[in-house]
Amino acid sequence: MADERSQAERWISFAAGIITPVTLLSALLFYFGYVSSRSQYEYFGIDVDTIGLSTQDYVMRSPQPLLVPLLVITLLAVAALLLHNAIHPTPVAVRRAARVAVLILVVGVAGLLAYPLIGQLPYYALIVPAVIGFAAAALAYLTYLRRKADPTLGPQRVLIALLAVATVTCAFWATATTAQYSGRGLARADARHLNRFPVVILDTKEKLALRSPGIEETTLRAGTGQTFNYRYRGLRLLVVGQNRLFLVPQTWSPSNTTVVIPLDDSIRVQFQFQNDPP
């Protein structure tokens, strides 16, 4: 009985060791996908929470904003390993480099504390975490080298752990900022090429009184069984939400608005073929 209990505990521990990283990874993918999508749809005047995207939708949208940060972090890690294997610094050089790293870290922290004054500068949310993160990582590495060269300094694990936490936090901050920039970039690319979205012909029972340029309104002829009175052309499908369509004019203008249409029997939607013969 004791052997069976011990085996069960090992299996539970093994499963927990797999589930925990997967859960953490899924949470990170969801978060960065959400940040990117929120920035993307804000450009069109939409709060992403009103769309009703699922967790899977956000996870599927996360690779786009994460490609550049993951590539940069990987290349920096490779460069750091190559540098570690190539150099043989003296204790004097390590101390001097540590002073420089501390100075850069102080500059980064000063920039963080000065957020009320300089927080609106372009790329502030990317530069400040990059400076603090690089300085903290370099200082942790130099602390390790000093401890290795001079064992009399005593254990430096707490300091290195705190610097590692600062580095990871700054990496998270910079990645979230990159996801935000990526979402806004996607939105601007979409706005320049709205012709890539599906063409929508919308029939409604009531007049919508749309005022965005390029939208054509036609009154449909009354007939037997005809329940729709108005037809709208010049619309493109931006995204399908939870029981709703989000439509935008086919030509971008600063006066445009996003039309939210419920998916029910009050509308009739047609999607037009592309003008590209087979």
Tab-separated table of C-alpha atoms in Angstrom:
chain	number	residue	atom	x	y	z
A	1	MET	CA	0.000	0.000	0.000
A	2	ALA	CA	2.821	2.353	0.839
A	3	ASP	CA	4.511	1.549	-2.477
A	4	GLU	CA	1.295	2.339	-4.387
A	5	ARG	CA	0.921	5.641	-2.514
A	6	SER	CA	4.542	6.546	-3.264
A	7	GLN	CA	4.093	5.723	-6.951
A	8	ALA	CA	0.913	7.803	-7.119
A	9	GLU	CA	2.702	10.745	-5.489
A	10	ARG	CA	5.507	10.480	-8.068
A	11	TRP	CA	2.995	10.533	-10.913
A	12	ILE	CA	1.204	13.535	-9.400
A	13	SER	CA	4.516	15.358	-8.979
A	14	PHE	CA	5.482	14.526	-12.564
A	15	ALA	CA	2.124	15.757	-13.909
A	16	ALA	CA	2.346	18.948	-11.844
A	17	GLY	CA	5.829	19.597	-13.240
A	18	ILE	CA	4.379	19.490	-16.767
A	19	ILE	CA	1.085	21.305	-16.158
A	20	THR	CA	2.606	24.272	-14.338
A	21	PRO	CA	4.924	25.397	-17.187
A	22	VAL	CA	2.156	24.805	-19.756
A	23	THR	CA	-0.298	26.864	-17.697
A	24	LEU	CA	2.235	29.663	-17.280
A	25	LEU	CA	3.045	29.632	-21.000
A	26	SER	CA	-0.657	29.732	-21.911
A	27	ALA	CA	-1.200	32.665	-19.542
A	28	LEU	CA	1.699	34.588	-21.093
A	29	LEU	CA	0.486	33.893	-24.642
A	30	PHE	CA	-3.019	35.017	-23.663
A	31	TYR	CA	-1.726	38.233	-22.089
A	32	PHE	CA	0.479	39.308	-24.980
A	33	GLY	CA	-2.224	38.383	-27.503
A	34	TYR	CA	-4.690	40.475	-25.510
A	35	VAL	CA	-2.356	43.489	-25.325
A	36	SER	CA	-1.719	43.364	-29.069
A	37	SER	CA	-5.408	42.931	-29.953
A	38	ARG	CA	-6.459	45.735	-27.623
A	39	SER	CA	-4.044	48.159	-29.275
A	40	GLN	CA	-5.065	46.965	-32.744
A	41	TYR	CA	-8.805	47.485	-32.344
A	42	GLU	CA	-8.471	50.715	-30.377
A	43	TYR	CA	-7.286	52.211	-33.666
A	44	PHE	CA	-10.764	51.536	-35.062
A	45	GLY	CA	-12.484	52.889	-31.966
A	46	ILE	CA	-13.354	49.479	-30.515
A	47	ASP	CA	-12.783	48.235	-26.976
A	48	VAL	CA	-11.537	44.684	-27.553
A	49	ASP	CA	-13.613	43.443	-24.596
A	50	THR	CA	-16.804	44.290	-26.521
A	51	ILE	CA	-15.830	41.928	-29.368
A	52	GLY	CA	-15.983	38.818	-27.232
A	53	LEU	CA	-12.852	37.038	-28.440
A	54	SER	CA	-12.107	33.732	-26.731
A	55	THR	CA	-8.974	32.705	-24.869
A	56	GLN	CA	-7.960	30.607	-27.867
A	57	ASP	CA	-8.347	33.650	-30.139
A	58	TYR	CA	-5.923	35.657	-28.020
A	59	VAL	CA	-3.441	32.784	-27.826
A	60	MET	CA	-3.563	32.378	-31.623
A	61	ARG	CA	-2.875	36.115	-32.038
A	62	SER	CA	0.173	36.098	-29.727
A	63	PRO	CA	2.893	34.800	-32.132
A	64	GLN	CA	2.847	37.986	-34.213
A	65	PRO	CA	3.854	40.361	-31.373
A	66	LEU	CA	6.191	37.799	-29.776
A	67	LEU	CA	8.361	37.003	-32.806
A	68	VAL	CA	10.681	40.004	-32.493
A	69	PRO	CA	11.137	39.894	-28.670
A	70	LEU	CA	11.823	36.141	-28.687
A	71	LEU	CA	14.317	36.491	-31.528
A	72	VAL	CA	16.093	39.416	-29.829
A	73	ILE	CA	16.262	37.656	-26.447
A	74	THR	CA	17.572	34.463	-28.053
A	75	LEU	CA	20.268	36.297	-30.001
A	76	LEU	CA	21.310	38.243	-26.896
A	77	ALA	CA	21.568	35.006	-24.924
A	78	VAL	CA	23.736	33.461	-27.654
A	79	ALA	CA	25.924	36.585	-27.753
A	80	ALA	CA	26.280	36.496	-23.959
A	81	LEU	CA	27.371	32.842	-24.008
A	82	LEU	CA	29.889	33.473	-26.788
A	83	LEU	CA	31.248	36.480	-24.904
A	84	HIS	CA	31.471	34.457	-21.696
A	85	ASN	CA	33.505	31.761	-23.448
A	86	ALA	CA	35.756	34.259	-25.257
A	87	ILE	CA	36.779	36.706	-22.537
A	88	HIS	CA	38.968	36.184	-19.501
A	89	PRO	CA	38.514	39.422	-17.523
A	90	THR	CA	40.835	40.437	-14.717
A	91	PRO	CA	39.438	41.392	-11.291
A	92	VAL	CA	40.255	45.043	-11.999
A	93	ALA	CA	38.349	44.965	-15.287
A	94	VAL	CA	35.384	43.283	-13.583
A	95	ARG	CA	35.240	45.977	-10.886
A	96	ARG	CA	35.374	48.752	-13.482
A	97	ALA	CA	32.698	47.125	-15.587
A	98	ALA	CA	30.539	46.691	-12.474
A	99	ARG	CA	30.798	50.432	-11.745
A	100	VAL	CA	29.677	51.209	-15.294
A	101	ALA	CA	26.761	48.760	-14.963
A	102	VAL	CA	25.705	50.375	-11.675
A	103	LEU	CA	25.843	53.817	-13.289
A	104	ILE	CA	23.685	52.662	-16.218
A	105	LEU	CA	21.269	51.026	-13.782
A	106	VAL	CA	20.997	54.287	-11.818
A	107	VAL	CA	20.286	56.181	-15.057
A	108	GLY	CA	17.551	53.669	-15.940
A	109	VAL	CA	15.972	53.902	-12.480
A	110	ALA	CA	16.117	57.717	-12.695
A	111	GLY	CA	14.268	57.503	-16.009
A	112	LEU	CA	11.671	55.278	-14.360
A	113	LEU	CA	11.166	57.712	-11.475
A	114	ALA	CA	10.930	60.602	-13.948
A	115	TYR	CA	7.905	59.055	-15.667
A	116	PRO	CA	5.582	61.998	-14.823
A	117	LEU	CA	7.997	64.313	-16.675
A	118	ILE	CA	9.198	62.214	-19.619
A	119	GLY	CA	6.635	59.416	-19.781
A	120	GLN	CA	5.123	60.810	-22.987
A	121	LEU	CA	8.377	60.676	-24.952
A	122	PRO	CA	8.388	58.319	-27.950
A	123	TYR	CA	9.506	54.766	-27.107
A	124	TYR	CA	9.855	55.601	-23.399
A	125	ALA	CA	8.151	52.328	-22.443
A	126	LEU	CA	10.677	50.398	-24.518
A	127	ILE	CA	13.929	52.248	-23.789
A	128	VAL	CA	13.623	52.455	-19.989
A	129	PRO	CA	12.991	48.713	-19.373
A	130	ALA	CA	15.707	47.833	-21.904
A	131	VAL	CA	18.271	50.001	-20.080
A	132	ILE	CA	17.317	48.701	-16.629
A	133	GLY	CA	17.117	45.083	-17.800
A	134	PHE	CA	20.470	45.095	-19.598
A	135	ALA	CA	22.187	46.850	-16.693
A	136	ALA	CA	20.675	44.451	-14.130
A	137	ALA	CA	21.672	41.391	-16.187
A	138	ALA	CA	25.202	42.703	-16.685
A	139	LEU	CA	25.550	43.528	-12.983
A	140	ALA	CA	24.348	40.030	-11.996
A	141	TYR	CA	26.900	38.469	-14.333
A	142	LEU	CA	29.707	40.705	-13.066
A	143	THR	CA	28.755	39.911	-9.474
A	144	TYR	CA	29.053	36.229	-10.309
A	145	LEU	CA	32.506	36.818	-11.844
A	146	ARG	CA	33.690	38.790	-8.799
A	147	ARG	CA	32.500	36.044	-6.453
A	148	LYS	CA	34.223	33.431	-8.604
A	149	ALA	CA	37.508	35.389	-8.679
A	150	ASP	CA	37.425	36.282	-4.965
A	151	PRO	CA	35.675	33.675	-2.744
A	152	THR	CA	36.270	35.854	0.320
A	153	LEU	CA	33.444	38.150	-0.786
A	154	GLY	CA	30.920	35.685	0.594
A	155	PRO	CA	27.687	34.420	-1.028
A	156	GLN	CA	25.976	36.820	-3.399
A	157	ARG	CA	22.947	34.669	-4.212
A	158	VAL	CA	20.369	37.101	-2.863
A	159	LEU	CA	21.799	40.014	-4.872
A	160	ILE	CA	22.015	37.926	-8.038
A	161	ALA	CA	18.466	36.638	-7.525
A	162	LEU	CA	17.109	40.170	-7.078
A	163	LEU	CA	18.928	41.361	-10.203
A	164	ALA	CA	17.538	38.359	-12.101
A	165	VAL	CA	14.007	39.277	-10.999
A	166	ALA	CA	14.581	42.842	-12.184
A	167	THR	CA	15.856	41.546	-15.536
A	168	VAL	CA	12.851	39.254	-16.072
A	169	THR	CA	10.436	42.012	-15.043
A	170	CYS	CA	11.974	44.457	-17.511
A	171	ALA	CA	11.918	41.811	-20.247
A	172	PHE	CA	8.201	41.298	-19.574
A	173	TRP	CA	7.588	45.063	-19.662
A	174	ALA	CA	9.500	45.525	-22.919
A	175	THR	CA	7.721	42.542	-24.515
A	176	ALA	CA	4.306	43.926	-23.533
A	177	THR	CA	5.287	47.279	-25.037
A	178	THR	CA	6.401	45.542	-28.227
A	179	ALA	CA	3.054	43.716	-28.355
A	180	GLN	CA	1.272	47.056	-28.049
A	181	TYR	CA	3.349	48.571	-30.863
A	182	SER	CA	2.747	45.456	-32.964
A	183	GLY	CA	-1.019	45.751	-32.531
A	184	ARG	CA	-1.008	49.398	-33.550
A	185	GLY	CA	1.193	48.580	-36.545
A	186	LEU	CA	-1.218	45.848	-37.646
A	187	ALA	CA	-4.121	48.284	-37.360
A	188	ARG	CA	-2.388	50.877	-39.532
A	189	ALA	CA	-1.522	48.227	-42.105
A	190	ASP	CA	-5.166	47.130	-42.126
A	191	ALA	CA	-6.327	50.722	-42.549
A	192	ARG	CA	-4.040	51.167	-45.572
A	193	HIS	CA	-5.380	47.985	-47.170
A	194	LEU	CA	-9.037	47.768	-46.196
A	195	ASN	CA	-9.683	46.226	-49.611
A	196	ARG	CA	-8.226	42.979	-48.227
A	197	PHE	CA	-11.220	42.494	-45.933
A	198	PRO	CA	-14.394	40.747	-47.167
A	199	VAL	CA	-16.912	42.944	-49.002
A	200	VAL	CA	-20.225	43.122	-47.133
A	201	ILE	CA	-23.620	43.998	-48.622
A	202	LEU	CA	-25.906	44.762	-45.696
A	203	ASP	CA	-29.708	44.770	-45.800
A	204	THR	CA	-31.620	46.165	-42.828
A	205	LYS	CA	-35.211	46.709	-41.799
A	206	GLU	CA	-34.527	50.148	-40.347
A	207	LYS	CA	-32.514	53.061	-41.669
A	208	LEU	CA	-29.046	53.217	-40.109
A	209	ALA	CA	-28.225	56.803	-41.125
A	210	LEU	CA	-24.541	56.021	-41.670
A	211	ARG	CA	-22.430	59.099	-42.364
A	212	SER	CA	-18.987	57.644	-43.125
A	213	PRO	CA	-17.690	58.577	-46.599
A	214	GLY	CA	-18.007	55.914	-49.292
A	215	ILE	CA	-21.053	54.111	-47.881
A	216	GLU	CA	-23.979	53.890	-50.314
A	217	GLU	CA	-27.557	53.606	-49.063
A	218	THR	CA	-30.280	52.255	-51.340
A	219	THR	CA	-33.994	51.980	-50.607
A	220	LEU	CA	-35.262	48.541	-51.594
A	221	ARG	CA	-38.525	48.167	-53.449
A	222	ALA	CA	-41.429	46.947	-51.406
A	223	GLY	CA	-42.720	43.538	-52.456
A	224	THR	CA	-44.459	40.436	-51.236
A	225	GLY	CA	-42.464	38.867	-48.440
A	226	GLN	CA	-39.919	41.701	-48.490
A	227	THR	CA	-38.998	42.578	-44.907
A	228	PHE	CA	-35.781	44.482	-45.575
A	229	ASN	CA	-36.079	48.109	-46.623
A	230	TYR	CA	-32.521	49.438	-46.947
A	231	ARG	CA	-29.307	48.165	-48.534
A	232	TYR	CA	-25.810	49.418	-47.688
A	233	ARG	CA	-22.707	48.985	-49.834
A	234	GLY	CA	-19.104	50.068	-49.305
A	235	LEU	CA	-18.622	48.141	-46.075
A	236	ARG	CA	-15.897	45.683	-45.134
A	237	LEU	CA	-15.895	43.036	-42.422
A	238	LEU	CA	-13.282	43.947	-39.804
A	239	VAL	CA	-13.923	41.162	-37.298
A	240	VAL	CA	-16.683	38.807	-36.203
A	241	GLY	CA	-17.447	39.080	-32.513
A	242	GLN	CA	-19.789	37.208	-30.226
A	243	ASN	CA	-23.090	37.373	-32.145
A	244	ARG	CA	-22.024	40.644	-33.763
A	245	LEU	CA	-20.360	41.932	-36.897
A	246	PHE	CA	-17.922	44.835	-36.805
A	247	LEU	CA	-18.000	46.628	-40.149
A	248	VAL	CA	-15.834	49.488	-41.422
A	249	PRO	CA	-15.998	51.615	-44.597
A	250	GLN	CA	-13.874	50.307	-47.452
A	251	THR	CA	-11.824	53.541	-47.606
A	252	TRP	CA	-10.085	54.917	-44.521
A	253	SER	CA	-10.978	58.408	-43.312
A	254	PRO	CA	-10.495	60.088	-39.923
A	255	SER	CA	-14.249	60.672	-39.786
A	256	ASN	CA	-15.072	56.968	-40.245
A	257	THR	CA	-16.888	54.969	-37.615
A	258	THR	CA	-17.061	51.243	-36.936
A	259	VAL	CA	-20.576	49.852	-37.335
A	260	VAL	CA	-21.622	47.138	-34.890
A	261	ILE	CA	-24.393	44.931	-36.283
A	262	PRO	CA	-26.116	42.150	-34.302
A	263	LEU	CA	-26.241	38.749	-35.977
A	264	ASP	CA	-29.995	38.180	-35.853
A	265	ASP	CA	-33.013	38.273	-38.138
A	266	SER	CA	-33.000	42.091	-38.255
A	267	ILE	CA	-30.282	42.043	-40.931
A	268	ARG	CA	-29.359	40.177	-44.079
A	269	VAL	CA	-25.693	39.905	-44.982
A	270	GLN	CA	-24.123	39.044	-48.312
A	271	PHE	CA	-20.386	38.548	-48.850
A	272	GLN	CA	-19.305	39.501	-52.334
A	273	PHE	CA	-16.832	37.467	-54.398
A	274	GLN	CA	-13.391	38.931	-55.021
A	275	ASN	CA	-12.830	40.469	-58.441
A	276	ASP	CA	-10.241	37.851	-59.313
A	277	PRO	CA	-11.494	35.363	-61.930
A	278	PRO	CA	-10.297	31.760	-61.446
